[in-house]
Coordinates of C-alpha atoms in Angstrom, one line a residue:
Chain A
M395 CA 97.8 91.5 80.3
A396 CA 99.6 93.9 78.8
F397 CA 100.5 96.6 81.6
S398 CA 98.5 99.4 79.7
Y399 CA 97.2 102.7 80.5
S400 CA 94.4 104.2 78.8
C401 CA 95.4 108.0 78.5
G402 CA 96.8 108.5 75.0
F403 CA 94.5 107.8 71.8
Q404 CA 96.5 105.8 69.4
T405 CA 97.4 107.7 66.3
P406 CA 94.5 107.3 64.5
K407 CA 95.7 104.9 61.7
I408 CA 94.2 107.0 58.2
S409 CA 95.8 108.4 55.8
F410 CA 95.3 112.3 56.1
K411 CA 95.3 114.1 52.8
C412 CA 96.3 117.4 54.6
N413 CA 99.4 118.5 56.8
P414 CA 99.3 115.9 59.7
L415 CA 101.1 118.4 61.7
V416 CA 98.3 120.5 61.8
Y417 CA 96.3 118.0 64.0
C418 CA 99.3 117.3 66.5
G419 CA 100.0 121.1 66.6
R420 CA 99.2 123.2 69.7
R421 CA 97.3 125.5 67.8
F422 CA 95.0 125.4 65.2
N423 CA 94.8 127.3 61.7
S424 CA 90.5 126.7 61.8
G425 CA 90.1 127.0 57.8
P426 CA 92.5 123.8 57.1
V427 CA 91.4 122.0 60.0
Y428 CA 88.2 122.4 59.1
A429 CA 88.8 121.2 56.0
C430 CA 90.5 118.1 57.1
I431 CA 87.7 117.3 59.4
K432 CA 85.2 117.3 56.5
N433 CA 87.5 114.6 54.9
M434 CA 87.9 112.6 58.1
D435 CA 84.1 112.0 58.8
Q436 CA 84.1 110.1 55.5
E437 CA 87.1 107.6 56.9
P438 CA 85.1 104.7 57.7
K439 CA 86.6 104.5 61.5
F440 CA 85.4 107.8 62.1
K441 CA 82.1 107.5 60.6
L442 CA 81.4 104.6 62.7
L443 CA 82.2 106.6 65.9
L444 CA 80.2 109.2 64.4
D445 CA 77.0 107.2 63.7
S446 CA 77.3 105.1 67.6
V447 CA 76.7 108.7 69.2
K448 CA 73.2 109.7 69.6
W449 CA 73.0 113.3 68.4
D450 CA 70.1 115.3 69.4
E451 CA 67.5 117.3 66.8
K452 CA 70.3 120.0 66.5
G453 CA 72.9 117.6 65.9
L454 CA 74.6 118.1 69.5
A455 CA 75.6 115.7 72.3
V456 CA 76.6 116.9 76.1
A457 CA 80.2 117.1 76.3
I458 CA 81.9 117.0 79.8
A459 CA 85.6 118.0 80.3
Q460 CA 87.3 116.0 83.2
D461 CA 90.7 116.1 84.8
V462 CA 92.2 112.6 84.2
D463 CA 94.3 113.4 87.3
T464 CA 92.1 114.5 89.7
G465 CA 88.4 113.6 88.3
A466 CA 87.6 117.4 88.9
V467 CA 84.7 118.1 86.3
L468 CA 86.2 121.4 84.5
M469 CA 83.6 122.2 82.4
Q470 CA 80.7 121.0 80.2
G471 CA 79.5 122.0 76.6
F472 CA 78.2 120.4 73.7
A473 CA 79.6 118.9 70.9
N474 CA 78.6 118.1 67.4
K475 CA 80.2 115.7 64.8
D476 CA 82.9 118.3 63.8
A477 CA 83.5 119.3 67.6
L478 CA 84.1 115.4 68.3
L479 CA 86.4 115.3 65.3
K480 CA 88.7 117.9 65.8
T481 CA 88.5 116.9 69.7
I482 CA 90.1 113.5 68.6
S483 CA 92.5 114.8 66.0
S484 CA 94.0 117.9 67.8
R485 CA 93.8 116.4 71.5
K486 CA 92.3 119.3 72.8
A487 CA 88.8 119.4 74.3
T488 CA 86.7 121.3 71.4
F489 CA 83.2 122.2 71.6
F490 CA 80.2 123.6 69.5
S491 CA 79.1 127.1 70.8
R492 CA 75.4 127.5 70.5
S493 CA 75.4 131.1 70.8
R494 CA 78.0 131.7 68.6
S495 CA 77.3 128.9 66.2
T496 CA 80.9 127.9 65.7
L497 CA 83.6 125.1 67.1
W498 CA 85.3 126.6 69.9
T499 CA 88.5 124.7 71.2
K500 CA 88.8 125.4 74.9
G501 CA 92.1 127.6 75.4
E502 CA 92.2 129.1 71.9
T503 CA 92.1 132.6 73.4
S504 CA 93.5 132.0 77.0
S505 CA 96.2 129.2 75.9
N506 CA 94.2 127.5 78.7
F507 CA 93.8 124.3 76.5
I508 CA 92.6 120.9 77.8
N509 CA 94.9 118.0 76.2
V510 CA 92.4 115.0 75.9
C511 CA 94.1 111.6 76.2
D512 CA 90.7 109.7 75.5
V513 CA 86.8 110.6 74.9
Y514 CA 84.1 108.1 76.4
L515 CA 80.5 107.7 75.5
D516 CA 77.6 106.7 78.2
C517 CA 75.1 104.0 77.8
D518 CA 72.8 105.9 75.8
R519 CA 75.5 107.1 73.5
D520 CA 74.4 110.9 73.7
S521 CA 77.1 112.1 76.3
L522 CA 80.4 112.4 76.1
I523 CA 83.6 112.6 78.7
Y524 CA 86.7 114.4 77.0
L525 CA 89.5 112.8 79.7
G526 CA 92.5 115.3 79.7
T527 CA 94.7 117.5 81.3
P528 CA 94.1 121.0 81.9
D529 CA 97.1 123.5 80.8
G530 CA 95.7 125.8 83.3
P531 CA 92.6 127.2 85.3
T532 CA 89.6 126.3 83.0
C533 CA 87.3 128.9 84.0
H534 CA 87.5 132.2 82.7
T535 CA 87.2 133.5 86.2
G536 CA 90.1 131.7 86.9
E537 CA 89.1 129.0 88.8
E538 CA 90.5 125.3 88.3
T539 CA 86.8 124.5 87.5
C540 CA 83.8 126.1 86.4
Y541 CA 81.6 124.5 89.2
F542 CA 82.4 127.0 92.1
V543 CA 79.0 127.8 92.9
S544 CA 76.9 125.3 96.0
A545 CA 73.6 125.6 96.2
D546 CA 74.1 125.1 99.5
D547 CA 75.7 128.8 99.7
V548 CA 73.3 130.2 97.3
L549 CA 70.4 128.5 99.9
N550 CA 71.8 129.6 102.9
S551 CA 73.0 133.4 102.1
S552 CA 76.4 132.6 102.7
E553 CA 78.5 135.6 101.8
T554 CA 81.5 134.6 103.4
E555 CA 84.5 134.9 100.8
E556 CA 85.3 131.0 101.2
K557 CA 82.9 129.6 98.9
K558 CA 82.6 125.7 98.9
K559 CA 83.8 124.5 95.3
V560 CA 82.9 121.3 94.4
L561 CA 85.5 119.1 95.4
T562 CA 85.8 115.3 95.9
T563 CA 87.0 113.4 99.2
L564 CA 90.7 113.3 98.8
Y565 CA 90.7 117.3 97.6
A566 CA 88.4 118.3 100.4
L567 CA 91.0 116.9 102.5
E568 CA 93.7 118.5 101.0
S569 CA 92.0 121.9 101.0
T570 CA 91.1 121.9 105.0
I571 CA 95.1 121.1 105.6
Y572 CA 96.1 123.8 103.2
G573 CA 93.7 125.7 105.2
R574 CA 95.0 125.0 108.6
K575 CA 98.6 125.6 106.9
E576 CA 97.6 129.5 106.5
E577 CA 95.9 130.0 109.8
K578 CA 98.0 131.9 112.5
A579 CA 98.6 130.0 115.5
S580 CA 96.2 131.4 118.2
P581 CA 98.4 132.5 121.6
N582 CA 95.5 131.0 123.6
G583 CA 93.5 128.4 121.9
K584 CA 94.9 124.6 122.0
P585 CA 96.0 124.2 118.1
S586 CA 94.6 121.1 115.9
W587 CA 96.0 118.2 115.8
T588 CA 96.8 119.0 112.0
K589 CA 98.4 122.6 113.0
R590 CA 100.5 120.7 115.3
L591 CA 101.7 118.3 113.1
L592 CA 102.3 121.4 110.7
L593 CA 104.6 122.9 113.0
D594 CA 106.6 119.7 114.3
D595 CA 108.2 117.6 111.6
N596 CA 109.5 115.1 114.0
L597 CA 105.5 114.4 115.5
L598 CA 104.5 114.6 111.5
C599 CA 107.5 112.0 110.5
S600 CA 107.1 109.7 113.3
K601 CA 103.4 109.5 112.8
I602 CA 103.8 108.6 109.4
R603 CA 106.1 106.0 109.9
E604 CA 103.8 104.4 112.3
E605 CA 100.7 104.5 110.3
A606 CA 102.7 103.0 107.6
D607 CA 103.7 100.4 110.1
E608 CA 100.3 99.7 111.0
L609 CA 99.1 99.6 107.6
C610 CA 101.7 96.7 106.8
R611 CA 100.5 94.8 110.3
T612 CA 97.2 94.6 108.9
L613 CA 98.4 92.2 106.0
E614 CA 101.5 90.6 108.4
E615 CA 98.7 90.0 111.2
N616 CA 95.7 89.3 109.2
E617 CA 93.3 91.9 110.6
D618 CA 89.7 92.5 109.1
T619 CA 90.1 94.6 106.0
A620 CA 87.7 97.3 107.4
R621 CA 91.3 98.1 109.6
T622 CA 93.3 97.9 106.5
A623 CA 90.9 101.0 105.1
S624 CA 91.2 102.7 108.4
E625 CA 94.8 102.6 108.5
M626 CA 95.4 103.2 104.9
A627 CA 93.0 106.6 105.6
D628 CA 95.3 107.3 108.3
V629 CA 98.3 106.8 106.2
M630 CA 96.8 109.0 103.7
Y631 CA 95.9 111.6 106.1
H632 CA 99.2 112.2 107.3
A633 CA 101.1 111.6 104.4
L634 CA 98.9 114.8 102.9
V635 CA 99.9 116.8 105.6
L636 CA 103.6 116.2 104.7
L637 CA 102.5 117.4 101.1
A638 CA 100.9 120.4 102.2
K639 CA 104.0 121.3 104.6
R640 CA 106.4 121.1 101.3
G641 CA 103.8 123.0 99.1
V642 CA 103.2 120.0 96.9
K643 CA 99.6 118.9 95.7
V644 CA 97.6 116.0 95.1
K645 CA 97.2 116.6 91.8
D646 CA 101.4 116.7 91.3
V647 CA 101.3 113.1 92.9
M648 CA 98.8 111.8 90.1
E649 CA 101.0 113.3 87.6
V650 CA 103.8 111.6 88.7
L651 CA 101.7 108.0 88.7
R652 CA 100.4 109.0 85.5
H653 CA 103.6 109.4 83.6
R654 CA 105.4 106.4 85.1
F655 CA 102.5 104.4 83.6
R656 CA 102.8 106.1 80.1
Q657 CA 106.4 106.1 80.2
S658 CA 107.5 103.3 81.4
G659 CA 105.3 101.6 83.7
I660 CA 106.1 101.7 87.4
E661 CA 106.9 98.1 87.4
E662 CA 109.4 98.5 84.8
K663 CA 111.0 101.3 87.2
Q664 CA 110.7 99.0 90.2
S665 CA 112.0 95.9 88.5
R666 CA 115.1 97.7 87.5
Q667 CA 115.5 99.3 90.8
G668 CA 114.5 96.0 92.5
Chain B
M1119 CA 88.6 128.6 110.3
A1120 CA 85.6 125.5 111.4
F1121 CA 86.8 122.3 110.4
S1122 CA 84.2 121.9 107.8
Y1123 CA 83.3 119.3 104.9
S1124 CA 81.0 120.4 102.7
C1125 CA 79.4 117.1 102.0
G1126 CA 75.8 117.6 103.5
F1127 CA 73.1 120.1 102.7
Q1128 CA 72.4 122.2 106.0
T1129 CA 69.0 121.1 106.6
P1130 CA 66.8 123.6 104.6
K1131 CA 65.4 126.3 107.5
I1132 CA 62.1 126.6 105.8
S1133 CA 58.9 125.4 107.5
F1134 CA 57.3 122.3 105.4
K1135 CA 53.5 122.4 104.7
C1136 CA 53.3 118.6 104.5
N1137 CA 55.4 115.3 106.4
P1138 CA 59.2 116.7 106.6
L1139 CA 59.8 112.9 107.3
V1140 CA 58.6 112.5 103.5
Y1141 CA 61.8 115.0 102.1
C1142 CA 64.4 112.4 104.2
G1143 CA 62.7 109.2 103.6
R1144 CA 64.5 106.5 101.2
R1145 CA 61.6 106.5 98.9
F1146 CA 59.1 108.7 97.7
N1147 CA 55.4 109.3 97.4
S1148 CA 55.8 111.3 94.3
G1149 CA 52.4 113.0 94.7
P1150 CA 52.6 114.4 98.1
V1151 CA 56.2 115.4 97.4
Y1152 CA 55.4 116.8 93.9
A1153 CA 52.9 118.6 95.7
C1154 CA 55.6 119.9 98.3
I1155 CA 57.8 121.2 95.7
K1156 CA 55.2 122.9 94.1
N1157 CA 55.4 124.9 97.4
M1158 CA 59.0 124.8 98.1
D1159 CA 59.5 127.1 94.7
Q1160 CA 57.6 130.4 96.4
E1161 CA 59.9 130.2 99.2
P1162 CA 62.3 132.9 99.1
K1163 CA 65.3 131.0 99.5
F1164 CA 64.7 128.2 96.7
K1165 CA 63.2 130.7 94.1
L1166 CA 66.2 132.7 94.6
L1167 CA 68.0 129.5 93.5
L1168 CA 65.8 128.5 90.9
D1169 CA 66.3 131.9 89.4
S1170 CA 69.9 132.0 89.5
V1171 CA 69.9 129.0 87.0
K1172 CA 69.9 129.7 83.3
W1173 CA 67.4 127.1 82.1
D1174 CA 67.1 126.6 78.8
E1175 CA 64.3 127.4 76.1
K1176 CA 62.5 123.8 77.5
G1177 CA 63.5 124.9 81.0
L1178 CA 66.3 122.5 81.5
A1179 CA 69.5 122.8 82.5
V1180 CA 72.2 119.5 82.1
A1181 CA 72.8 118.0 85.3
I1182 CA 75.8 115.8 86.0
A1183 CA 76.2 113.1 88.9
Q1184 CA 79.2 112.7 90.3
D1185 CA 80.5 110.4 92.9
V1186 CA 82.0 112.3 95.9
D1187 CA 84.4 110.1 97.0
T1188 CA 86.3 108.8 93.9
G1189 CA 85.3 111.6 91.4
A1190 CA 83.6 109.4 88.9
V1191 CA 81.3 110.7 86.6
L1192 CA 78.3 108.4 87.0
M1193 CA 75.7 109.6 84.6
Q1194 CA 74.4 113.0 83.0
G1195 CA 70.6 113.8 82.5
F1196 CA 69.1 116.8 82.9
A1197 CA 66.9 118.9 85.3
N1198 CA 64.0 121.3 85.4
K1199 CA 63.0 123.1 88.5
D1200 CA 61.4 120.8 89.8
A1201 CA 64.1 117.9 89.6
L1202 CA 66.2 120.2 91.4
L1203 CA 64.3 121.2 94.2
K1204 CA 63.5 117.2 94.6
T1205 CA 67.0 116.7 94.1
I1206 CA 68.1 118.9 96.8
S1207 CA 64.6 117.8 99.6
S1208 CA 64.9 114.1 98.8
R1209 CA 69.0 114.6 98.8
K1210 CA 68.3 111.8 95.7
A1211 CA 69.4 112.5 92.4
T1212 CA 66.2 113.3 90.1
F1213 CA 66.5 114.2 86.5
F1214 CA 63.4 115.0 84.1
S1215 CA 63.3 112.5 81.4
R1216 CA 62.8 114.3 78.3
S1217 CA 61.4 111.1 76.4
R1218 CA 58.8 110.5 78.9
S1219 CA 58.5 114.2 80.5
T1220 CA 58.4 113.0 83.7
L1221 CA 60.6 113.6 86.9
W1222 CA 62.9 110.8 87.5
T1223 CA 64.8 109.8 90.6
K1224 CA 67.7 107.3 89.8
G1225 CA 67.2 104.3 91.8
E1226 CA 63.7 104.6 91.7
T1227 CA 63.6 101.2 90.1
S1228 CA 66.8 99.6 90.6
S1229 CA 67.1 101.3 94.4
N1230 CA 70.4 102.1 93.3
F1231 CA 69.6 105.5 94.3
I1232 CA 72.7 108.2 94.0
N1233 CA 72.6 110.3 97.7
V1234 CA 73.3 113.8 96.7
C1235 CA 75.6 115.6 99.6
D1236 CA 75.7 119.0 97.8
V1237 CA 75.0 120.3 94.5
Y1238 CA 77.0 122.7 92.2
L1239 CA 76.2 125.2 89.6
D1240 CA 78.6 126.5 87.1
C1241 CA 79.9 129.6 86.2
D1242 CA 77.1 130.1 83.3
R1243 CA 74.7 129.1 85.8
D1244 CA 73.5 126.2 83.0
S1245 CA 75.1 123.3 84.1
L1246 CA 74.4 121.3 87.6
I1247 CA 76.4 118.8 89.2
Y1248 CA 74.9 116.6 91.5
L1249 CA 77.7 115.3 94.2
G1250 CA 77.1 112.5 95.7
T1251 CA 77.5 108.5 96.7
P1252 CA 75.9 105.9 94.7
D1253 CA 74.1 103.1 96.6
G1254 CA 75.4 100.6 93.8
P1255 CA 75.9 100.5 90.2
T1256 CA 74.8 103.7 88.6
C1257 CA 74.2 102.1 84.9
H1258 CA 71.4 99.7 84.2
T1259 CA 74.2 97.6 82.7
G1260 CA 75.6 96.9 86.0
E1261 CA 78.4 99.3 85.0
E1262 CA 79.4 101.7 88.1
T1263 CA 79.5 104.4 85.7
C1264 CA 77.4 105.2 82.6
Y1265 CA 80.7 106.1 80.7
F1266 CA 82.3 102.7 80.0
V1267 CA 82.6 102.7 75.7
S1268 CA 86.1 104.5 74.7
A1269 CA 86.2 106.2 71.5
D1270 CA 89.4 104.6 71.4
D1271 CA 88.2 101.6 71.2
V1272 CA 85.6 102.3 69.0
L1273 CA 88.1 103.6 66.3
N1274 CA 90.4 100.7 66.5
S1275 CA 87.5 98.2 66.6
S1276 CA 88.9 96.7 69.5
E1277 CA 86.8 93.3 69.8
T1278 CA 88.6 92.5 73.3
E1279 CA 86.2 91.7 76.4
E1280 CA 88.4 94.2 78.5
K1281 CA 86.9 97.4 77.1
K1282 CA 88.6 100.2 78.7
K1283 CA 86.5 102.2 81.5
V1284 CA 86.9 105.9 82.2
L1285 CA 89.1 105.6 85.3
T1286 CA 91.3 108.6 86.1
T1287 CA 94.8 108.1 87.2
L1288 CA 94.4 106.7 90.7
Y1289 CA 91.6 104.1 89.8
A1290 CA 93.3 103.0 86.6
L1291 CA 96.0 102.4 88.3
E1292 CA 94.2 100.6 91.2
S1293 CA 92.8 98.5 88.1
T1294 CA 96.0 97.7 86.9
I1295 CA 96.8 96.2 90.0
Y1296 CA 93.8 94.1 90.6
G1297 CA 94.5 93.0 87.0
R1298 CA 97.9 91.5 88.0
K1299 CA 96.1 89.9 91.2
E1300 CA 93.8 88.0 88.8
E1301 CA 96.7 87.0 86.5
K1302 CA 97.9 83.3 87.2
A1303 CA 101.7 83.1 87.6
S1304 CA 103.7 82.4 84.0
P1305 CA 105.8 79.4 84.9
N1306 CA 108.5 80.7 82.6
G1307 CA 108.4 84.4 82.4
K1308 CA 109.8 86.5 85.0
P1309 CA 107.0 88.0 87.2
S1310 CA 106.0 91.7 87.3
W1311 CA 107.2 93.7 89.9
T1312 CA 103.3 94.3 91.0
K1313 CA 103.1 90.2 90.7
R1314 CA 106.3 89.8 93.3
L1315 CA 105.1 92.2 95.5
L1316 CA 101.4 90.6 96.0
L1317 CA 103.0 87.1 96.3
D1318 CA 105.7 88.1 99.0
D1319 CA 104.4 89.7 101.8
N1320 CA 107.8 90.5 103.5
L1321 CA 108.8 92.3 100.6
L1322 CA 105.9 94.4 100.3
C1323 CA 105.8 95.4 103.9
S1324 CA 109.5 96.4 103.7
K1325 CA 108.8 98.5 100.3
I1326 CA 105.8 100.5 102.2
R1327 CA 108.3 100.9 105.2
E1328 CA 110.7 101.8 103.1
E1329 CA 108.8 104.1 100.9
A1330 CA 107.3 106.0 104.0
D1331 CA 110.9 106.4 105.5
E1332 CA 112.1 108.1 102.1
L1333 CA 109.0 110.5 102.1
C1334 CA 109.8 111.6 105.6
R1335 CA 113.5 112.1 104.6
T1336 CA 112.3 114.5 101.7
L1337 CA 111.2 116.9 104.8
E1338 CA 113.6 115.9 107.4
E1339 CA 116.2 116.4 104.7
N1340 CA 115.1 119.2 102.5
E1341 CA 115.0 117.7 99.4
D1342 CA 113.4 119.2 96.4
T1343 CA 109.3 119.1 96.3
A1344 CA 109.3 117.2 93.1
R1345 CA 111.1 114.2 95.3
T1346 CA 108.3 114.6 97.4
A1347 CA 105.8 114.2 94.8
S1348 CA 107.9 111.1 93.7
E1349 CA 108.4 109.7 97.1
M1350 CA 104.5 109.8 97.4
A1351 CA 103.6 108.3 94.4
D1352 CA 106.2 105.6 95.3
V1353 CA 104.0 105.3 99.1
M1354 CA 100.5 105.3 96.9
Y1355 CA 101.6 102.4 94.5
H1356 CA 103.0 100.1 97.2
A1357 CA 100.3 100.7 99.6
L1358 CA 97.4 100.2 97.0
V1359 CA 99.2 97.0 96.1
L1360 CA 98.7 96.1 99.9
L1361 CA 94.9 97.0 99.4
A1362 CA 94.9 94.7 96.6
K1363 CA 96.2 92.3 98.2
R1364 CA 93.5 92.6 101.0
G1365 CA 90.5 93.2 98.6
V1366 CA 90.2 96.9 99.9
K1367 CA 89.4 99.5 97.4
V1368 CA 90.7 103.2 97.4
K1369 CA 86.6 104.1 97.6
D1370 CA 86.5 102.3 100.6
V1371 CA 89.7 104.5 102.2
M1372 CA 88.0 107.7 100.5
E1373 CA 84.9 106.8 102.5
V1374 CA 86.8 106.4 106.1
L1375 CA 88.4 109.7 105.3
R1376 CA 84.5 111.4 104.3
H1377 CA 83.1 109.6 107.4
R1378 CA 86.0 111.0 109.4
F1379 CA 85.4 114.3 108.1
R1380 CA 81.6 114.6 109.0
Q1381 CA 81.4 112.8 112.2
S1382 CA 84.2 114.1 114.4
G1383 CA 86.6 115.1 112.4
I1384 CA 90.3 113.4 111.8
E1385 CA 91.3 116.3 114.2
E1386 CA 89.2 115.3 117.2
K1387 CA 90.1 111.7 116.5
Q1388 CA 94.0 112.0 116.6
S1389 CA 93.7 114.8 119.4
R1390 CA 92.5 112.0 121.7
Q1391 CA 94.5 109.6 120.8
G1392 CA 97.3 112.1 121.0

């Protein structure tokens, strides 16, 4: 099996009748691009794709933009045929604005584009995922994602400033650890374990080495797989504390992994080293 | 700051006039539950929540089900007021079927429920995320997520059986490593680095210990933060190879982390050990 990573459309192998540079550019001139899209939809491959989508009675499908590195759902809009074609040709997440009845590329005002590496259709073919990397915060409020209001907070009339954001497990853990980092040490209270790790580099590093060793021993001593998962969780947690100590985000690590895949592959890199 | 994790609705503090067990049960009797929902929407808290959603002209909002552990977008449907209330009260992802004009709880036929731990609204209040854990494959085809058709595959008429699925960076890496595990060793070709690691426990464990040590040294020797991200990527990659060797999935590790948060907190566990 070829060592492949799915991020990155293959360049569409069609002969554009308009300047192909327009398709790769960071910004569009909406007139000419739109004209090109009009031609694109006659290309057999694109026609096949467009015909495979079940557009609703208004010619729309739900389009969900997701961060390829973190998995965060960044925003949701609707796409029509032109929005999908423009997303594929420009690699910038583009939607159809129902209120303004126009195409709308996320970032055309803020420059916070979402760089789409692939588009997925669901089993019903009426819902799309734009998988990509955001140039900056996606939400117009400055939040990373548009989903930052928890129904639980609304129900419990939570008036604290620290709202619950939509965070999946790894990023919820990261957020908690960063929260600990910001805490002032209490002169009387016993500091939390995370705080102790954050304050004591020797303790933190000895724990990381210890947990990595314990993870290895689950293999070497053929322990049960639940033990492997548990030790890996220990490694992750302690390593995340080190990342927080250094101000590195999990997202940064995922970006490194993604670039290694795409550029030369971890294996090539490692085989050169090994 | 309290050590908190956002997964898990606070129990709604309202007095139900119907059997509250119905709300926590694994399966619903749609009659009585629906009757209860009719009452729920008059409770001020729920009324506030329902009024805060911008329902479209058909009384619907987009509802996206996302795996709290992996971040995978599992499926997308639409919710009306009753679907949202039923999701919150039952903690099972529930949608409004536009074709059948009825409420529909994912899993009511297959038993593959999506156990919702929180619901998020977007900044426009017209889109919802149901964040939760699936009991099994979400898609009726048996796939984990409904998004398994890549536009790139459609455009390139890819006829290989191995389709690209929607996978974010960490899970794409995991998938590649598991792919290597399944590969037969070529008698002539040089095995890939991943394959070498998979075949040689001593090599794999020595690399994990070495990479953990290098991660620690970025802190101890105050190396730049890019180095920390890079070394963490090395730790992750090699640890993922060990997980694959043992048949453990990243999802299993995330589940461990989530349970630790929710049950006693990593810190409590660690402080008892420490």
